[in-house]
GROMACS .gro file of C-alpha atoms in nm:
model
  243
    1MET     CA    1   0.000   0.000   0.000
    2ALA     CA    2   0.281   0.235  -0.083
    3PHE     CA    3   0.048   0.471  -0.270
    4VAL     CA    4  -0.111   0.583   0.059
    5HIS     CA    5   0.216   0.697   0.214
    6SER     CA    6   0.235   1.070   0.275
    7VAL     CA    7   0.566   1.096   0.091
    8SER     CA    8   0.396   0.968  -0.223
    9TRP     CA    9   0.130   1.235  -0.189
   10ARG     CA   10   0.396   1.506  -0.196
   11THR     CA   11   0.605   1.349  -0.471
   12HIS     CA   12   0.333   1.288  -0.730
   13GLY     CA   13   0.074   1.530  -0.858
   14PRO     CA   14  -0.292   1.437  -0.824
   15ILE     CA   15  -0.316   1.330  -1.187
   16GLY     CA   16  -0.005   1.114  -1.147
   17ILE     CA   17  -0.152   0.955  -0.837
   18ALA     CA   18  -0.477   0.889  -1.021
   19VAL     CA   19  -0.292   0.723  -1.307
   20LEU     CA   20  -0.093   0.506  -1.066
   21PHE     CA   21  -0.411   0.407  -0.888
   22LEU     CA   22  -0.584   0.341  -1.220
   23ASP     CA   23  -0.297   0.115  -1.325
   24LEU     CA   24  -0.339  -0.096  -1.013
   25GLY     CA   25  -0.712  -0.135  -1.059
   26PHE     CA   26  -0.706  -0.161  -1.437
   27SER     CA   27  -0.470  -0.459  -1.433
   28ALA     CA   28  -0.728  -0.647  -1.229
   29PHE     CA   29  -0.999  -0.521  -1.464
   30LEU     CA   30  -0.812  -0.652  -1.768
   31LYS     CA   31  -0.775  -0.993  -1.606
   32ALA     CA   32  -1.149  -1.004  -1.541
   33VAL     CA   33  -1.229  -0.903  -1.897
   34SER     CA   34  -0.986  -1.156  -2.042
   35TRP     CA   35  -1.147  -1.424  -1.827
   36ILE     CA   36  -1.495  -1.328  -1.944
   37ASN     CA   37  -1.387  -1.314  -2.308
   38MET     CA   38  -1.111  -1.574  -2.297
   39THR     CA   39  -1.206  -1.713  -2.634
   40ASP     CA   40  -1.199  -1.383  -2.821
   41ASN     CA   41  -0.861  -1.449  -2.982
   42GLY     CA   42  -0.896  -1.820  -3.006
   43VAL     CA   43  -1.076  -2.048  -3.249
   44PHE     CA   44  -1.429  -2.023  -3.113
   45GLU     CA   45  -1.681  -2.258  -3.267
   46LYS     CA   46  -2.046  -2.343  -3.203
   47GLU     CA   47  -2.261  -2.625  -3.320
   48SER     CA   48  -2.568  -2.530  -3.520
   49GLY     CA   49  -2.890  -2.727  -3.502
   50GLN     CA   50  -2.784  -2.943  -3.797
   51GLY     CA   51  -2.443  -3.023  -3.651
   52GLN     CA   52  -2.261  -2.761  -3.857
   53THR     CA   53  -1.971  -2.573  -3.706
   54VAL     CA   54  -2.005  -2.195  -3.701
   55SER     CA   55  -1.694  -1.988  -3.633
   56ARG     CA   56  -1.695  -1.682  -3.410
   57ALA     CA   57  -1.601  -1.460  -3.704
   58MET     CA   58  -1.901  -1.585  -3.900
   59ILE     CA   59  -2.134  -1.526  -3.605
   60ILE     CA   60  -2.007  -1.170  -3.562
   61GLU     CA   61  -2.045  -1.102  -3.934
   62ILE     CA   62  -2.402  -1.228  -3.936
   63MET     CA   63  -2.491  -1.032  -3.623
   64ASN     CA   64  -2.346  -0.715  -3.776
   65LYS     CA   65  -2.561  -0.763  -4.087
   66LYS     CA   66  -2.867  -0.816  -3.871
   67PHE     CA   67  -2.775  -0.507  -3.671
   68GLU     CA   68  -2.781  -0.293  -3.986
   69LYS     CA   69  -3.143  -0.398  -4.046
   70LEU     CA   70  -3.262  -0.271  -3.707
   71PRO     CA   71  -3.460   0.053  -3.673
   72ASP     CA   72  -3.242   0.359  -3.625
   73ILE     CA   73  -3.358   0.411  -3.266
   74ASP     CA   74  -3.248   0.059  -3.172
   75LYS     CA   75  -2.912   0.100  -3.345
   76LYS     CA   76  -2.845   0.427  -3.166
   77LEU     CA   77  -2.942   0.285  -2.827
   78PHE     CA   78  -2.725  -0.022  -2.876
   79SER     CA   79  -2.428   0.177  -3.005
   80TYR     CA   80  -2.436   0.477  -2.772
   81GLY     CA   81  -2.639   0.369  -2.469
   82HIS     CA   82  -2.329   0.285  -2.267
   83ILE     CA   83  -2.205   0.643  -2.318
   84TYR     CA   84  -2.486   0.766  -2.094
   85LEU     CA   85  -2.391   0.515  -1.825
   86ALA     CA   86  -2.028   0.624  -1.856
   87GLY     CA   87  -2.134   0.989  -1.838
   88ASN     CA   88  -2.314   0.920  -1.513
   89ALA     CA   89  -1.996   0.754  -1.387
   90GLY     CA   90  -1.798   1.068  -1.466
   91PHE     CA   91  -2.058   1.276  -1.283
   92ALA     CA   92  -2.035   1.038  -0.985
   93GLY     CA   93  -1.660   1.091  -0.988
   94LEU     CA   94  -1.709   1.466  -0.960
   95ILE     CA   95  -1.952   1.418  -0.670
   96ALA     CA   96  -1.710   1.189  -0.483
   97ASN     CA   97  -1.429   1.433  -0.552
   98SER     CA   98  -1.633   1.719  -0.406
   99PHE     CA   99  -1.711   1.522  -0.089
  100PHE     CA  100  -1.346   1.432  -0.027
  101ARG     CA  101  -1.231   1.788  -0.093
  102ARG     CA  102  -1.471   1.916   0.173
  103VAL     CA  103  -1.372   1.656   0.431
  104LEU     CA  104  -1.000   1.717   0.375
  105ASN     CA  105  -1.041   2.097   0.348
  106VAL     CA  106  -0.878   2.102   0.005
  107THR     CA  107  -0.927   2.430  -0.181
  108GLN     CA  108  -0.637   2.415  -0.428
  109GLY     CA  109  -0.603   2.211  -0.746
  110ARG     CA  110  -0.973   2.208  -0.827
  111PHE     CA  111  -0.919   2.148  -1.199
  112THR     CA  112  -0.633   1.898  -1.162
  113SER     CA  113  -0.842   1.683  -0.928
  114SER     CA  114  -1.170   1.718  -1.121
  115LEU     CA  115  -1.020   1.620  -1.457
  116PRO     CA  116  -0.913   1.263  -1.369
  117MET     CA  117  -1.222   1.216  -1.153
  118ALA     CA  118  -1.446   1.281  -1.453
  119VAL     CA  119  -1.242   1.124  -1.732
  120LEU     CA  120  -1.116   0.800  -1.575
  121PRO     CA  121  -1.455   0.669  -1.449
  122PHE     CA  122  -1.608   0.762  -1.785
  123LEU     CA  123  -1.348   0.568  -1.986
  124THR     CA  124  -1.341   0.272  -1.749
  125THR     CA  125  -1.718   0.231  -1.736
  126ALA     CA  126  -1.754   0.261  -2.114
  127ALA     CA  127  -1.479   0.004  -2.174
  128PHE     CA  128  -1.608  -0.230  -1.904
  129TYR     CA  129  -1.966  -0.227  -2.039
  130THR     CA  130  -1.848  -0.283  -2.395
  131ALA     CA  131  -1.626  -0.574  -2.293
  132THR     CA  132  -1.878  -0.749  -2.068
  133VAL     CA  133  -2.214  -0.678  -2.232
  134THR     CA  134  -2.203  -0.531  -2.583
  135ASN     CA  135  -1.928  -0.744  -2.737
  136PRO     CA  136  -2.052  -1.076  -2.590
  137LEU     CA  137  -2.402  -1.003  -2.725
  138MET     CA  138  -2.269  -0.925  -3.072
  139SER     CA  139  -2.058  -1.242  -3.076
  140GLY     CA  140  -2.342  -1.465  -2.955
  141ASP     CA  141  -2.169  -1.551  -2.628
  142LEU     CA  142  -2.428  -1.395  -2.396
  143ASN     CA  143  -2.765  -1.567  -2.432
  144CYS     CA  144  -2.880  -1.548  -2.069
  145PRO     CA  145  -3.108  -1.250  -1.987
  146THR     CA  146  -3.039  -1.275  -1.614
  147CYS     CA  147  -2.663  -1.281  -1.672
  148THR     CA  148  -2.694  -0.975  -1.895
  149LEU     CA  149  -2.886  -0.782  -1.629
  150ILE     CA  150  -2.636  -0.880  -1.359
  151ARG     CA  151  -2.344  -0.767  -1.574
  152GLY     CA  152  -2.511  -0.436  -1.649
  153ALA     CA  153  -2.587  -0.376  -1.282
  154LEU     CA  154  -2.232  -0.462  -1.176
  155VAL     CA  155  -2.082  -0.230  -1.435
  156GLY     CA  156  -2.309   0.048  -1.314
  157VAL     CA  157  -2.231  -0.004  -0.945
  158VAL     CA  158  -1.860  -0.086  -0.969
  159GLY     CA  159  -1.749   0.128  -1.263
  160GLY     CA  160  -1.994   0.409  -1.203
  161GLY     CA  161  -2.002   0.420  -0.824
  162ILE     CA  162  -1.743   0.229  -0.625
  163TYR     CA  163  -1.452   0.303  -0.859
  164PRO     CA  164  -1.500   0.683  -0.848
  165ILE     CA  165  -1.506   0.669  -0.467
  166LEU     CA  166  -1.185   0.465  -0.453
  167LEU     CA  167  -1.023   0.694  -0.708
  168ALA     CA  168  -1.120   1.014  -0.526
  169LEU     CA  169  -0.941   0.905  -0.208
  170PRO     CA  170  -0.578   0.902  -0.334
  171VAL     CA  171  -0.631   1.207  -0.555
  172ASN     CA  172  -0.753   1.427  -0.271
  173ALA     CA  173  -0.526   1.272  -0.009
  174GLY     CA  174  -0.234   1.375  -0.228
  175LEU     CA  175  -0.362   1.732  -0.246
  176ALA     CA  176  -0.426   1.743   0.128
  177ALA     CA  177  -0.070   1.628   0.198
  178ARG     CA  178   0.082   1.868  -0.054
  179TYR     CA  179  -0.101   2.177   0.074
  180ASN     CA  180  -0.122   2.069   0.440
  181SER     CA  181  -0.497   2.124   0.444
  182ALA     CA  182  -0.556   1.826   0.676
  183PRO     CA  183  -0.334   1.623   0.910
  184MET     CA  184  -0.200   1.306   0.752
  185PRO     CA  185  -0.211   0.981   0.953
  186GLU     CA  186   0.089   0.810   1.103
  187LYS     CA  187   0.225   0.515   0.912
  188GLY     CA  188   0.067   0.257   1.143
  189ASN     CA  189  -0.273   0.428   1.155
  190MET     CA  190  -0.344   0.477   0.784
  191ILE     CA  191  -0.612   0.215   0.730
  192ARG     CA  192  -0.823   0.327   1.027
  193PHE     CA  193  -0.782   0.695   0.938
  194TRP     CA  194  -0.889   0.660   0.574
  195THR     CA  195  -1.169   0.423   0.670
  196ASN     CA  196  -1.310   0.681   0.908
  197VAL     CA  197  -1.275   0.950   0.643
  198SER     CA  198  -1.443   0.740   0.375
  199LYS     CA  199  -1.739   0.596   0.570
  200PRO     CA  200  -1.959   0.909   0.574
  201ILE     CA  201  -1.879   0.975   0.208
  202VAL     CA  202  -1.977   0.622   0.108
  203ARG     CA  203  -2.306   0.663   0.294
  204LYS     CA  204  -2.374   0.983   0.102
  205MET     CA  205  -2.299   0.800  -0.222
  206TYR     CA  206  -2.555   0.523  -0.158
  207VAL     CA  207  -2.812   0.699  -0.376
  208VAL     CA  208  -2.560   0.730  -0.659
  209LEU     CA  209  -2.472   0.360  -0.632
  210LEU     CA  210  -2.840   0.265  -0.639
  211LEU     CA  211  -2.917   0.483  -0.939
  212GLN     CA  212  -2.614   0.355  -1.129
  213GLY     CA  213  -2.711  -0.004  -1.057
  214LEU     CA  214  -3.068   0.057  -1.174
  215PHE     CA  215  -2.957   0.238  -1.487
  216GLY     CA  216  -2.705  -0.034  -1.570
  217THR     CA  217  -2.977  -0.297  -1.527
  218TYR     CA  218  -3.221  -0.102  -1.743
  219LEU     CA  219  -2.964  -0.041  -2.017
  220SER     CA  220  -2.855  -0.404  -2.031
  221SER     CA  221  -3.220  -0.518  -2.045
  222LYS     CA  222  -3.284  -0.290  -2.342
  223HIS     CA  223  -2.969  -0.417  -2.511
  224PHE     CA  224  -3.077  -0.777  -2.459
  225ASP     CA  225  -3.418  -0.696  -2.609
  226ILE     CA  226  -3.242  -0.552  -2.913
  227TYR     CA  227  -3.027  -0.865  -2.928
  228LEU     CA  228  -3.344  -1.077  -2.939
  229LYS     CA  229  -3.474  -0.860  -3.222
  230MET     CA  230  -3.156  -0.927  -3.416
  231LEU     CA  231  -3.199  -1.301  -3.369
  232LYS     CA  232  -3.544  -1.282  -3.527
  233ILE     CA  233  -3.412  -1.108  -3.838
  234THR     CA  234  -3.345  -1.347  -4.125
  235ASP     CA  235  -3.091  -1.294  -4.401
  236SER     CA  236  -2.921  -1.499  -4.667
  237ASP     CA  237  -2.628  -1.587  -4.443
  238SER     CA  238  -2.856  -1.718  -4.173
  239GLU     CA  239  -3.052  -1.923  -4.423
  240GLU     CA  240  -2.730  -2.074  -4.558
  241LEU     CA  241  -2.625  -2.177  -4.210
  242ARG     CA  242  -2.961  -2.337  -4.140
  243GLY     CA  243  -2.954  -2.515  -4.474
   0.00000   0.00000   0.00000
């Protein structure tokens, strides 16, 4: 836990601290995504009803053709819906940042702390939703409606709620240490100190977590409905596979 040491706060700027913290969390995120989509780069094959083997590339090509036949409103929702969830995550990051600034009496570096708190949750949530919901649907890997809803809810809560809270802590702790706006804990008392600082903020963020979870669930349900619409669309490629 070297990134919570007061020396680190003074050595790195808030954006540098945010990037370091993002690197720690994003490595775990990439492992999770690679586990979920472990067959993306491999030879992925499925058996059709007549015993034919259908490659992943062929499935994706067919799904893309079906996607082009959808109404414009469905195509826009499927393509850009996750941007709204990511935007809410960026807004949640700004809220968490504001709470920590008040608790730690930080008045300096408003822009340098707000920038990573808005951008990083936005990018992470958008990438996470695409990797765990959108891409699996378009490749035919995600056929379970309950699983889709759970993934959407988790992306909303984790990427759009918990992650901004965790990110706001090192960013504002670094500013508090640099400008001496709040006393920093002793080396052996760090965990208790930051836990006590974070608890009231987490309670205030409960509503944000709930809303993000609900919105992620709603968005993933709409995307699964669109996926079912695509499955009902017939084209020449689909007929060839069935034949």
